[in-house]
Short mmCIF file of C-alpha atoms in Angstrom, two decimals:
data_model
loop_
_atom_site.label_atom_id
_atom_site.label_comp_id
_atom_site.label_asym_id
_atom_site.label_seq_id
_atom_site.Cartn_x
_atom_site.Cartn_y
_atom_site.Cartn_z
CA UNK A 244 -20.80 -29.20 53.17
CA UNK A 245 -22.73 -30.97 56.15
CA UNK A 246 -25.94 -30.47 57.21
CA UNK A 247 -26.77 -27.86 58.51
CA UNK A 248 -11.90 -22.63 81.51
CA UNK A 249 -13.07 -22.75 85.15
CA UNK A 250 -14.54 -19.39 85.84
CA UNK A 251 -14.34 -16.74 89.10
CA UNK A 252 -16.43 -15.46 91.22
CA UNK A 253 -18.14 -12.64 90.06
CA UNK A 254 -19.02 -9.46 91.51
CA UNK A 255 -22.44 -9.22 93.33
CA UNK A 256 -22.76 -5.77 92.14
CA UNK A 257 -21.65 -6.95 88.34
CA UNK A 258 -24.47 -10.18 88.59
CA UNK A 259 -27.29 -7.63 89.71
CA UNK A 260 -26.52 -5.05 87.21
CA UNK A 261 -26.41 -7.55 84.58
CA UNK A 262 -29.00 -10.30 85.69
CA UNK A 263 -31.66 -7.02 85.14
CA UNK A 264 -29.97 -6.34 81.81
CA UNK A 265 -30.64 -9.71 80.69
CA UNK A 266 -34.49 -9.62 82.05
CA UNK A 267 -34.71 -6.43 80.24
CA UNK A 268 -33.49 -8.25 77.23
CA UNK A 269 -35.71 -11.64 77.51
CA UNK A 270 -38.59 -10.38 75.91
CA UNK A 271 -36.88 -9.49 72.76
CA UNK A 272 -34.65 -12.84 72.69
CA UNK A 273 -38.19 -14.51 72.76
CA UNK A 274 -39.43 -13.13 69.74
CA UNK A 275 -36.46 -15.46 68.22
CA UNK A 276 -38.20 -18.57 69.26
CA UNK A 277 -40.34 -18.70 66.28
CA UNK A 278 -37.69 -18.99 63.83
CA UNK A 279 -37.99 -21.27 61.29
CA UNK A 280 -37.05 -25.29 61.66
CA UNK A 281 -36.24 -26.01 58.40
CA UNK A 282 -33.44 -28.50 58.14
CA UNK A 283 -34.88 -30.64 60.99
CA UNK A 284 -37.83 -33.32 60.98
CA UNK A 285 -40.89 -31.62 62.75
CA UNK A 286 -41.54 -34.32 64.61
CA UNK A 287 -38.36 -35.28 66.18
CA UNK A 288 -38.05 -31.28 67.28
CA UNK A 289 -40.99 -31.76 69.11
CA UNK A 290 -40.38 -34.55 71.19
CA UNK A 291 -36.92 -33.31 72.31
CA UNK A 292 -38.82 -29.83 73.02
CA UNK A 293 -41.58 -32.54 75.32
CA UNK A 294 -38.75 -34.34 77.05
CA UNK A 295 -36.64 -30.86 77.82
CA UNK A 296 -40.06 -29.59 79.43
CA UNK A 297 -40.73 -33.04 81.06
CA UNK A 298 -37.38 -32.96 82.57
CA UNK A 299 -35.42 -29.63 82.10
CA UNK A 300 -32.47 -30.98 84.37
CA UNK A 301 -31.59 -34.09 82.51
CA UNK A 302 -29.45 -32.71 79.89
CA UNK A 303 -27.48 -30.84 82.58
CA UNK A 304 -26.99 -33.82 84.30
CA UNK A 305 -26.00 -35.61 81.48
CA UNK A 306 -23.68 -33.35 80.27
CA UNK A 307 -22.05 -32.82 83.29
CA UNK A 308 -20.87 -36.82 83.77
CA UNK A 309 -19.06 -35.34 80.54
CA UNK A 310 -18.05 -33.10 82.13
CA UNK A 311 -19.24 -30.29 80.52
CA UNK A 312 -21.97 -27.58 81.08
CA UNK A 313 -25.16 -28.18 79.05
CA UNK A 314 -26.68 -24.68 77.26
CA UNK A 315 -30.05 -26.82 76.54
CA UNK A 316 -31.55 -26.70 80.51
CA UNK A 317 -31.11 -24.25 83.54
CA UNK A 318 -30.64 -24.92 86.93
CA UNK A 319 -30.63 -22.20 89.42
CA UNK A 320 -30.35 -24.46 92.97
CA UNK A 321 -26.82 -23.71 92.78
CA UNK A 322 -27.16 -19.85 92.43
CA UNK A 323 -29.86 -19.00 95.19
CA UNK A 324 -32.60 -19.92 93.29
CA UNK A 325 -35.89 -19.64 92.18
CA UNK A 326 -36.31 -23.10 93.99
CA UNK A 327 -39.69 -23.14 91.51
CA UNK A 328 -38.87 -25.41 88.58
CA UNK A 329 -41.33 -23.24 86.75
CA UNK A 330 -40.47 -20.07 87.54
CA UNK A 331 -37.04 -21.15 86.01
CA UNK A 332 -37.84 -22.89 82.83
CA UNK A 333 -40.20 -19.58 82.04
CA UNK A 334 -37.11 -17.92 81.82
CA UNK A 335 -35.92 -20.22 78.96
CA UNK A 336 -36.09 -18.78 75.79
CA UNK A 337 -33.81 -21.25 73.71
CA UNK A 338 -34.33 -24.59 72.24
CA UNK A 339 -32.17 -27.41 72.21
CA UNK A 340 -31.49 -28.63 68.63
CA UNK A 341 -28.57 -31.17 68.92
CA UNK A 342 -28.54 -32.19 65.29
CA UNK A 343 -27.54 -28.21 64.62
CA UNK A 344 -24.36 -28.87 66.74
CA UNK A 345 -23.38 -31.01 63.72
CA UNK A 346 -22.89 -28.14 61.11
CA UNK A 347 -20.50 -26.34 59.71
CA UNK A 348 -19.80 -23.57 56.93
CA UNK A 349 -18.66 -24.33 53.73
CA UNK A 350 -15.43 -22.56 54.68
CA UNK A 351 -14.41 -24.79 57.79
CA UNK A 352 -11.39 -26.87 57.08
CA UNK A 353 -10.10 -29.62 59.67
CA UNK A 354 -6.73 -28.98 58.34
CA UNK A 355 -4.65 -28.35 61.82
CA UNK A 356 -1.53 -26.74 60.14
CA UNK A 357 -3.49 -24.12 58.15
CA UNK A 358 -5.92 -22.80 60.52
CA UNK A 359 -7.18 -19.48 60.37
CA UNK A 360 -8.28 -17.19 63.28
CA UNK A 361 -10.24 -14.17 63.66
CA UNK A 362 -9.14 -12.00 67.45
CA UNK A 363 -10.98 -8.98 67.36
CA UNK A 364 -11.29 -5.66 69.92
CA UNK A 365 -14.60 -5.30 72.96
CA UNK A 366 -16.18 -1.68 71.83
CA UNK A 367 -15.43 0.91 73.87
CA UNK A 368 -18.96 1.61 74.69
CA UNK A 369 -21.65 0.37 77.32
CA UNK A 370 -22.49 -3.37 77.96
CA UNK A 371 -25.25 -3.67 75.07
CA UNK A 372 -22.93 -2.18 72.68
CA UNK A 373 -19.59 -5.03 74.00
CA UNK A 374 -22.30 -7.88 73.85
CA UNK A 375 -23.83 -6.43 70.68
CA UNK A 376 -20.23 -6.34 68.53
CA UNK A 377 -19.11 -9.56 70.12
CA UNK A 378 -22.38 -11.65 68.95
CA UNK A 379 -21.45 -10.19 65.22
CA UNK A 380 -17.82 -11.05 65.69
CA UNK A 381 -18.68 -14.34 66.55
CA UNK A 382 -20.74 -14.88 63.90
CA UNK A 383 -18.64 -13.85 61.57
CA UNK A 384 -15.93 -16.01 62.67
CA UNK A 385 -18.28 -19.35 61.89
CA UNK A 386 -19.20 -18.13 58.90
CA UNK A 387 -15.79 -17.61 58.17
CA UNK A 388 -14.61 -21.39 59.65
CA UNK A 389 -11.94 -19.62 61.68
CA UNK A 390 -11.57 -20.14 65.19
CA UNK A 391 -12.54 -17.23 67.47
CA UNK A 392 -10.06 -15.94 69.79
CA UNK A 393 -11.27 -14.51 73.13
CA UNK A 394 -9.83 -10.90 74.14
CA UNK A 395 -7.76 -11.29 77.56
CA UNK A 396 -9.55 -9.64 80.66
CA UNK A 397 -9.69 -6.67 80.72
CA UNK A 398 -11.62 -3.47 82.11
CA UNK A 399 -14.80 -2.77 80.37
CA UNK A 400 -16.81 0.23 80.60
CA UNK A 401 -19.17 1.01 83.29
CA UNK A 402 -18.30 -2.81 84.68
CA UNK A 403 -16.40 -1.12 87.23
CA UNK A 404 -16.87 -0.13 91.22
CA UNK A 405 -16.21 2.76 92.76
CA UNK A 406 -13.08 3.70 94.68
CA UNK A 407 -13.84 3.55 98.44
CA UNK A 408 -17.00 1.52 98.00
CA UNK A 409 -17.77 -1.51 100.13
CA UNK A 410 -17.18 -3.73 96.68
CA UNK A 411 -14.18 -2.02 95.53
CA UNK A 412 -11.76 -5.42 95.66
CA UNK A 413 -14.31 -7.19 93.84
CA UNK A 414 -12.95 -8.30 90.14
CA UNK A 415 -12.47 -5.84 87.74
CA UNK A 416 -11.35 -7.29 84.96
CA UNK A 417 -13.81 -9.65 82.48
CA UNK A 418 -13.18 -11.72 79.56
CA UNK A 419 -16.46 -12.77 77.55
CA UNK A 420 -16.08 -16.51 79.63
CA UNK A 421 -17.42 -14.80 82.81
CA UNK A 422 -20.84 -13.90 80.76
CA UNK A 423 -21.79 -16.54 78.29
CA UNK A 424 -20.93 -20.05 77.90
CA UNK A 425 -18.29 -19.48 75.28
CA UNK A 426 -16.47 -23.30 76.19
CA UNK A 427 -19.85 -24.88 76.08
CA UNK A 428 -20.64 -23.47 72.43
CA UNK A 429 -16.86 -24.97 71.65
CA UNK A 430 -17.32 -28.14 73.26
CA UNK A 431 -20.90 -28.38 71.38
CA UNK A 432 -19.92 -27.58 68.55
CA UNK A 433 -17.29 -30.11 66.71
CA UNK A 434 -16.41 -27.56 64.06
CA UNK A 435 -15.98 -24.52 65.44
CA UNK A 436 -13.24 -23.34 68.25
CA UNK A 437 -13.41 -20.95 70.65
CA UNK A 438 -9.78 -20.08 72.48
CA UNK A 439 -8.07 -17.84 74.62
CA UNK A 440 -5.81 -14.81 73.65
CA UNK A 441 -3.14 -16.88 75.60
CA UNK A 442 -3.23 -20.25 73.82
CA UNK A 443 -3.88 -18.26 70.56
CA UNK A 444 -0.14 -16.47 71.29
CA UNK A 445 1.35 -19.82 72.41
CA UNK A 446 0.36 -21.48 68.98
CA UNK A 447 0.88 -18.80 66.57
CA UNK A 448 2.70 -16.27 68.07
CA UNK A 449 6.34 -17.15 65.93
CA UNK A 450 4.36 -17.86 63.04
CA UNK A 451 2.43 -14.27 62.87
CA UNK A 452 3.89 -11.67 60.38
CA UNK A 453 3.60 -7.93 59.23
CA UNK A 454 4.51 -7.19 55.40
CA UNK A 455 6.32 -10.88 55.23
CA UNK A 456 7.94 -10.52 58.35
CA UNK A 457 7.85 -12.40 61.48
CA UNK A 458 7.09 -10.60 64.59
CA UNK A 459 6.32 -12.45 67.48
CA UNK A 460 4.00 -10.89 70.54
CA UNK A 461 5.43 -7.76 72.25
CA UNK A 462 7.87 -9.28 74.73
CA UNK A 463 7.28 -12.71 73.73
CA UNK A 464 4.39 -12.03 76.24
CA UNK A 465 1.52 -14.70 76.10
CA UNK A 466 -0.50 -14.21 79.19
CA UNK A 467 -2.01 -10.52 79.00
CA UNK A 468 -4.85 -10.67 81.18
CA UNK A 469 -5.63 -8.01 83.87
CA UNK A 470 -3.46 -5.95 82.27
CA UNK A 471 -5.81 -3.34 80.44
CA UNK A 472 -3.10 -0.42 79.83
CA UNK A 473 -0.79 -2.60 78.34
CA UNK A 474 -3.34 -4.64 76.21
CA UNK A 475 -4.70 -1.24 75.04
CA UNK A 476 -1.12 0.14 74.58
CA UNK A 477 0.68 -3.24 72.64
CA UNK A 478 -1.02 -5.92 72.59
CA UNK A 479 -3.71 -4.67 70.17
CA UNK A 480 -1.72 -2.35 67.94
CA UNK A 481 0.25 -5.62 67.83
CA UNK A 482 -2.46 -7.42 66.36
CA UNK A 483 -3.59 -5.10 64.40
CA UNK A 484 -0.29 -4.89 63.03
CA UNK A 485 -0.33 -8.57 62.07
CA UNK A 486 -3.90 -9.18 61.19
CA UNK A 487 -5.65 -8.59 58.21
CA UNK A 488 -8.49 -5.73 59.17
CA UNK A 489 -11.08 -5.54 56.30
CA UNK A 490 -12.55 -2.11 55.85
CA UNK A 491 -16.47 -3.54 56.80
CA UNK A 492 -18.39 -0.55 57.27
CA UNK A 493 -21.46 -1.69 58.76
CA UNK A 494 -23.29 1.68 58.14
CA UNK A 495 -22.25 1.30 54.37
CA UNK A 496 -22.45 -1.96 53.25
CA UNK A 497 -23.42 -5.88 54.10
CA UNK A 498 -21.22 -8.60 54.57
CA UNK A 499 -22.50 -11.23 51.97
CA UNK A 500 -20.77 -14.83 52.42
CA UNK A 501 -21.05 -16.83 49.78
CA UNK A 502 -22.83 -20.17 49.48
CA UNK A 503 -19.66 -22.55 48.78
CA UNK A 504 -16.10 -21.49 48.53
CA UNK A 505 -16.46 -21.65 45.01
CA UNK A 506 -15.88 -18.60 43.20
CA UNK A 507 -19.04 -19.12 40.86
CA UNK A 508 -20.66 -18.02 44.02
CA UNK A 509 -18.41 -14.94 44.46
CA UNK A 510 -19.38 -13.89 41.07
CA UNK A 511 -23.07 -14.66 41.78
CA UNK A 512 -23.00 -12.06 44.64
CA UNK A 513 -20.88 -9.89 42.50
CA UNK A 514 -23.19 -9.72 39.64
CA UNK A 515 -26.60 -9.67 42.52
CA UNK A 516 -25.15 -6.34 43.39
CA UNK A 517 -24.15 -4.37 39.97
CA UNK A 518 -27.79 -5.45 38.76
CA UNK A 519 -29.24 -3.99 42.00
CA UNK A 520 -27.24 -0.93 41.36
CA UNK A 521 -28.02 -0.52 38.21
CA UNK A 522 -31.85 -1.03 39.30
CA UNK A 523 -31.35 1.22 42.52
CA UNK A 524 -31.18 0.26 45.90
CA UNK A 525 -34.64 0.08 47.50
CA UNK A 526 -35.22 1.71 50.63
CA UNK A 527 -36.69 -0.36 53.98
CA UNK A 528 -39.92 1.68 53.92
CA UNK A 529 -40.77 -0.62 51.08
CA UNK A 530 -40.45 -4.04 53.00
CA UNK A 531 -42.66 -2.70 56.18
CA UNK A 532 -45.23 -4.79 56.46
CA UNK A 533 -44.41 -6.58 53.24
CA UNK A 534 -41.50 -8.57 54.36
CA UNK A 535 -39.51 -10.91 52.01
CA UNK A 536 -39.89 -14.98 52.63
CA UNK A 537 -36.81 -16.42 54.87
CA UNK A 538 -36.33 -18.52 51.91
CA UNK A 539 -36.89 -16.00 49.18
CA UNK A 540 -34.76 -15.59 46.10
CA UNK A 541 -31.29 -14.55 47.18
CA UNK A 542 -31.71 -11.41 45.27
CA UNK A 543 -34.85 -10.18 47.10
CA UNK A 544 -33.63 -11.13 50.12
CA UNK A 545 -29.90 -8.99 49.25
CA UNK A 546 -32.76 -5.77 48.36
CA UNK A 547 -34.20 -5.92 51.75
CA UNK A 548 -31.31 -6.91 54.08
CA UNK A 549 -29.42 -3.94 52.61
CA UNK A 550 -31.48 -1.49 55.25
CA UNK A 551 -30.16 1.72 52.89
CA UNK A 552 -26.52 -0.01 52.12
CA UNK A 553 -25.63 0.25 49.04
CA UNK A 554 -22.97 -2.48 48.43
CA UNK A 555 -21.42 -5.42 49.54
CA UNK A 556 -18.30 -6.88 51.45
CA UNK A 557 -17.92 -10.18 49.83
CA UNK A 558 -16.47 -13.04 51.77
CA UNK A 559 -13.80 -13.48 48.81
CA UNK A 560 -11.13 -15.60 48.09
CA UNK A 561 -8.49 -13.02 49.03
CA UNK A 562 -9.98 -12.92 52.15
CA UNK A 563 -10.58 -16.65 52.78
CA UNK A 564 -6.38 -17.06 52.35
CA UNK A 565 -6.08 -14.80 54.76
CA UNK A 566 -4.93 -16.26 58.50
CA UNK A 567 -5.74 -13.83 60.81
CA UNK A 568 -8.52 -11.57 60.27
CA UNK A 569 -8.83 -8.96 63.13
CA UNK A 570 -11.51 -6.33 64.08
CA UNK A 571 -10.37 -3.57 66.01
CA UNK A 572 -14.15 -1.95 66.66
CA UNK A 573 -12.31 1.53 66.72
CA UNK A 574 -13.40 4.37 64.87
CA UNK A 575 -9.94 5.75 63.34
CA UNK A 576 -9.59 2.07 62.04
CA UNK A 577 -10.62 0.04 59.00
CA UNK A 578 -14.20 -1.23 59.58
CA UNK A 579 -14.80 1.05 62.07
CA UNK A 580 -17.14 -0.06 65.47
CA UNK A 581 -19.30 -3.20 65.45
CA UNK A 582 -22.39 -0.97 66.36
CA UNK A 583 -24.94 -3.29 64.71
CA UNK A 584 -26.66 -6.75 65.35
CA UNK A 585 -25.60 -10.24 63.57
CA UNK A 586 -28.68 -10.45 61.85
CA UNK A 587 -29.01 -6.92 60.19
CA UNK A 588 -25.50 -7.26 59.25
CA UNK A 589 -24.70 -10.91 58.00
CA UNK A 590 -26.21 -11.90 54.37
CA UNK A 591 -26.15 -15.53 53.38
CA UNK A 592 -26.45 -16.56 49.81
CA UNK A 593 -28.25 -19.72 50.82
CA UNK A 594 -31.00 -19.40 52.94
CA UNK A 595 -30.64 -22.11 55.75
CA UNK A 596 -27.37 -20.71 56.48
CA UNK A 597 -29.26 -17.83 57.27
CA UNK A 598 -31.50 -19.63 58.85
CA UNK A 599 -29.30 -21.76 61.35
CA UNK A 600 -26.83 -18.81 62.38
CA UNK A 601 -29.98 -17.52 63.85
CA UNK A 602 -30.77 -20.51 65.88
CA UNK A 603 -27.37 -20.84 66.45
CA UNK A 604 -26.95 -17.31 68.22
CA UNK A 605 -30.58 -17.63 70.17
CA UNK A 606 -29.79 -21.39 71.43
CA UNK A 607 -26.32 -20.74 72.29
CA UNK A 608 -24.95 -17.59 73.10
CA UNK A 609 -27.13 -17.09 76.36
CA UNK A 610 -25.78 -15.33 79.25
CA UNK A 611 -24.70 -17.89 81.94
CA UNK A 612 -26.68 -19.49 84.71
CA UNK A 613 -25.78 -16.81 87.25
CA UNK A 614 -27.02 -14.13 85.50
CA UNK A 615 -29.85 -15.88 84.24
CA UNK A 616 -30.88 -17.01 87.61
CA UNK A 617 -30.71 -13.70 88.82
CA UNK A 618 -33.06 -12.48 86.37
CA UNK A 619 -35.89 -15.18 87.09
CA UNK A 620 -35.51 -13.48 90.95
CA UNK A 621 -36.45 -10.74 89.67
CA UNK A 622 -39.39 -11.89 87.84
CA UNK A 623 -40.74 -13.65 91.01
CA UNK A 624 -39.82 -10.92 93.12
CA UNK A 625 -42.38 -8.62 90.89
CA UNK A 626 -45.12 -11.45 90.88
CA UNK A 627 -44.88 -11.56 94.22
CA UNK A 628 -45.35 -7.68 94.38
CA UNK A 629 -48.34 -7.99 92.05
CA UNK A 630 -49.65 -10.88 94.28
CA UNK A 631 -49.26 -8.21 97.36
CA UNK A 632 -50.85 -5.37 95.52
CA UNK A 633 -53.82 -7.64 94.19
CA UNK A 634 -54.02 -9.13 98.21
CA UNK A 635 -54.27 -12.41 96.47
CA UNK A 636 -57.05 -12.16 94.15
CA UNK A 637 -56.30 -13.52 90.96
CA UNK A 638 -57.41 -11.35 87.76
CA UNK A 639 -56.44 -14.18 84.96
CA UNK A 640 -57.50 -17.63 83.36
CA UNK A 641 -54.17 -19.07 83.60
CA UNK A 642 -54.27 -21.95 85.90
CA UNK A 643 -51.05 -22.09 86.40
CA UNK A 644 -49.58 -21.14 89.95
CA UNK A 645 -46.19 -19.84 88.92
CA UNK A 646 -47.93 -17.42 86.61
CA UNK A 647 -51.04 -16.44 88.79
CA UNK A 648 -50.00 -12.88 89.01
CA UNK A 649 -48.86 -11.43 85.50
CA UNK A 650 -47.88 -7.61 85.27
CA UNK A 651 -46.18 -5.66 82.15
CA UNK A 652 -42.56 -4.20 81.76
CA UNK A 653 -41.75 -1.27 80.02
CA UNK A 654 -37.90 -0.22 78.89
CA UNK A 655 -38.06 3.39 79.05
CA UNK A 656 -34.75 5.03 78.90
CA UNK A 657 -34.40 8.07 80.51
CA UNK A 658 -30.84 9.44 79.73
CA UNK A 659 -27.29 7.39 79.92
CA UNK A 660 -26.84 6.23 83.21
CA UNK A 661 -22.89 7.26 82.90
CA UNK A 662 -24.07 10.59 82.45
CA UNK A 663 -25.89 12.35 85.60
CA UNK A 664 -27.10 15.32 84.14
CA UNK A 665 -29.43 13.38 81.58
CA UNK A 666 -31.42 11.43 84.57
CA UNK A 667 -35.05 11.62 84.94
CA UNK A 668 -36.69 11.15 87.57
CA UNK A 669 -39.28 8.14 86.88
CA UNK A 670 -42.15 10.44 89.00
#
């Protein structure tokens, strides 16, 4: 094992609703920063961490005379600003790590003619709950060394306007490209794919089968996108119909993945959990405020990832053969919806593997420029506000400019927004 497509415009309406999302969100993605560096030499992090302060630009402008967009820095020039260099970099929660774009599972294979795929379902629900379930799918699929295929766009929930309003012809349909960098985590990463429901059809769709049989896409269709009834209505019974769906209950158990694709590991895990059972399961009450070390003993680790599970959905060996591996995220199907994060649903025999899909997930899968942009205008607009209500007069130590005028943000939710009779007034 080693160590460890042009996009469209988007919607005005879409980047404001979601730029405030992801401000909303910041504070908790920053909590990630502290995680720990372990396979990495201290002092090289820190002097990559110096230069991307020094110069938060460069690696964009190096990775663009690649030709590719770089997930380390942030620009926002191009998106109407902040023109403050500061006021964008506070919005930077991620790290740049390039030695981490070097690893890969122990269940990658660079065999071309037997590669394995995972295509999975958006949940039905509200934006946190799609970006929520796709994070875990897309874990799961480099875990799994299979290469993720991207659902075609489609209508998602609430990520619609009005009939009649002034932004009705704006786009309607998304696919997961017009939100996060998903070819920049390909292109960064050597050993893990990223594709779209089109090329995934073009290359496999005469080799797919259900019980032995071959049965190509509906139609011989390849290209699906912006059509959400008929994607709803055949294209994902299709694939559901050809895929393998394992029955990973997130309320009920944890999917474990082994250390090595050796089945001594398999039985490791297997034997982790009857001991555990035969123990009993502990509940999470135990583990607040005594948490286990990130690099505890596997089994300790299993106790307290568990959350009140009570067994495990091993990575096995029939699963591993499998070649197309498919989540649905419905209800009436196996597994059921995605309604939980990566972390308190992934469990890693080793460790750093633990460790690094972390890092992985905070570094990488970052909503794009746009929307981050938008959200550091909304963070200046506010300091400005403070500024206003203060008249100027500065209430802090910091000597920084940028950051003269703090203030605090609460995330109270008063009601679903979809549903009008459970709004509050904020008064």
């Amino acid at each position: 094992m080693a160590s460890p497509p042009s996009r469209k415009k988007r919607p005005s309406m879409v980047v404001m609703i979601l730029g405030f999302c992801c401000f909303i969100i910041l504070s908790i993605n920053f909590l990630h920063v502290s995680i720990l560096h372990d396979a990495h030499s201290i002092e090289d992090f820190i002097q990559e961490q110096h230069k991307l302060h020094e110069h938060p630009t460069t690696a964009s402008k190096q990775q663009k005379q690649l030709g590719k967009h770089s997930l380390a820095g942030l620009n926002c020039l191009p998106y109407g600003g902040p023109a403050s260099e500061q006021a964008t970099n506070e919005m930077v929660y991620w790290q740049d790590v390039p030695t981490d774009n070097q690893y890969h599972g122990p269940f990658h294979s660079d065999d071309d003619d037997n590669k394995k795929y995972m295509t999975f379902e958006p949940d039905g629900g509200g934006w946190n709950n799609i970006r929520m379930a796709m994070e875990t799918v897309l874990a799961m699929a480099h875990a799994m060394g299979r290469t993720l295929v991207l659902p075609p766009e489609a209508r998602m929930y609430l990520l619609t306007t009005a009939k009649g309003s002034k932004n009705e012809n704006q786009k309607a349909e998304f696919t997961f490209s017009d939100f996060f960098h998903m070819d920049s985590i390909a292109q960064e990463h050597e050993h893990f794919d990223i594709i779209s429901m089109e090329e995934f059809l073009q290359r496999e769709g005469n080799n797919l089968k259900a019980k032995g049989w071959p049965k190509p896409p509906p139609n011989n269709r390849t290209n699906w996108n912006g059509q959400t009834q008929d994607i709803n209505q055949k294209l994902y019974p299709y694939l559901r119909n050809v895929g393998y769906q394992p029955d990973w209950d997130v309320q009920n158990c944890l999917a474990a993945f082994p250390a090595t694709s050796s089945d001594k590991d398999i039985v490791h895990l297997q034997k982790m959990e009857q001991q555990i059972t035969r123990d009993g399961w502990p509940s999470f009450e135990r583990y607040v405020g005594h948490p286990t070390p990130v690099n505890g003993p596997p089994d300790e680790r299993l106790k307290e990832n568990a959350a009140g599970r009570k067994k495990l959905c091993i990575y096995n060996t029939t699963l591993q053969q499998e070649k197309l591996i498919h989540f649905s995220g419905k209800p009436s199907e196996p597994g059921g919806r995605l309604l939980v994060h990566f972390y308190a649903f992934l469990y890693f025999q080793d460790w750093q593997q633990d460790l690094w899909m972390k890092r992985f997930v905070r570094d990488h899968v970052r909503y794009v420029d746009e929307l981050q942009c938008a959200a550091a205008r909304v963070v200046q607009a506010i300091r400005e506000h403070v500024k206003k209500r203060q008249r100027g007069k500065v209430t802090t130590n910091i000597t920084n400019p940028e950051l003269l005028y703090p203030f605090d943000t609460f995330h109270i939710r008063r009601g679903d927004f979809q549903y009008k009779e459970t709004r509050l007034d904020a008064i």
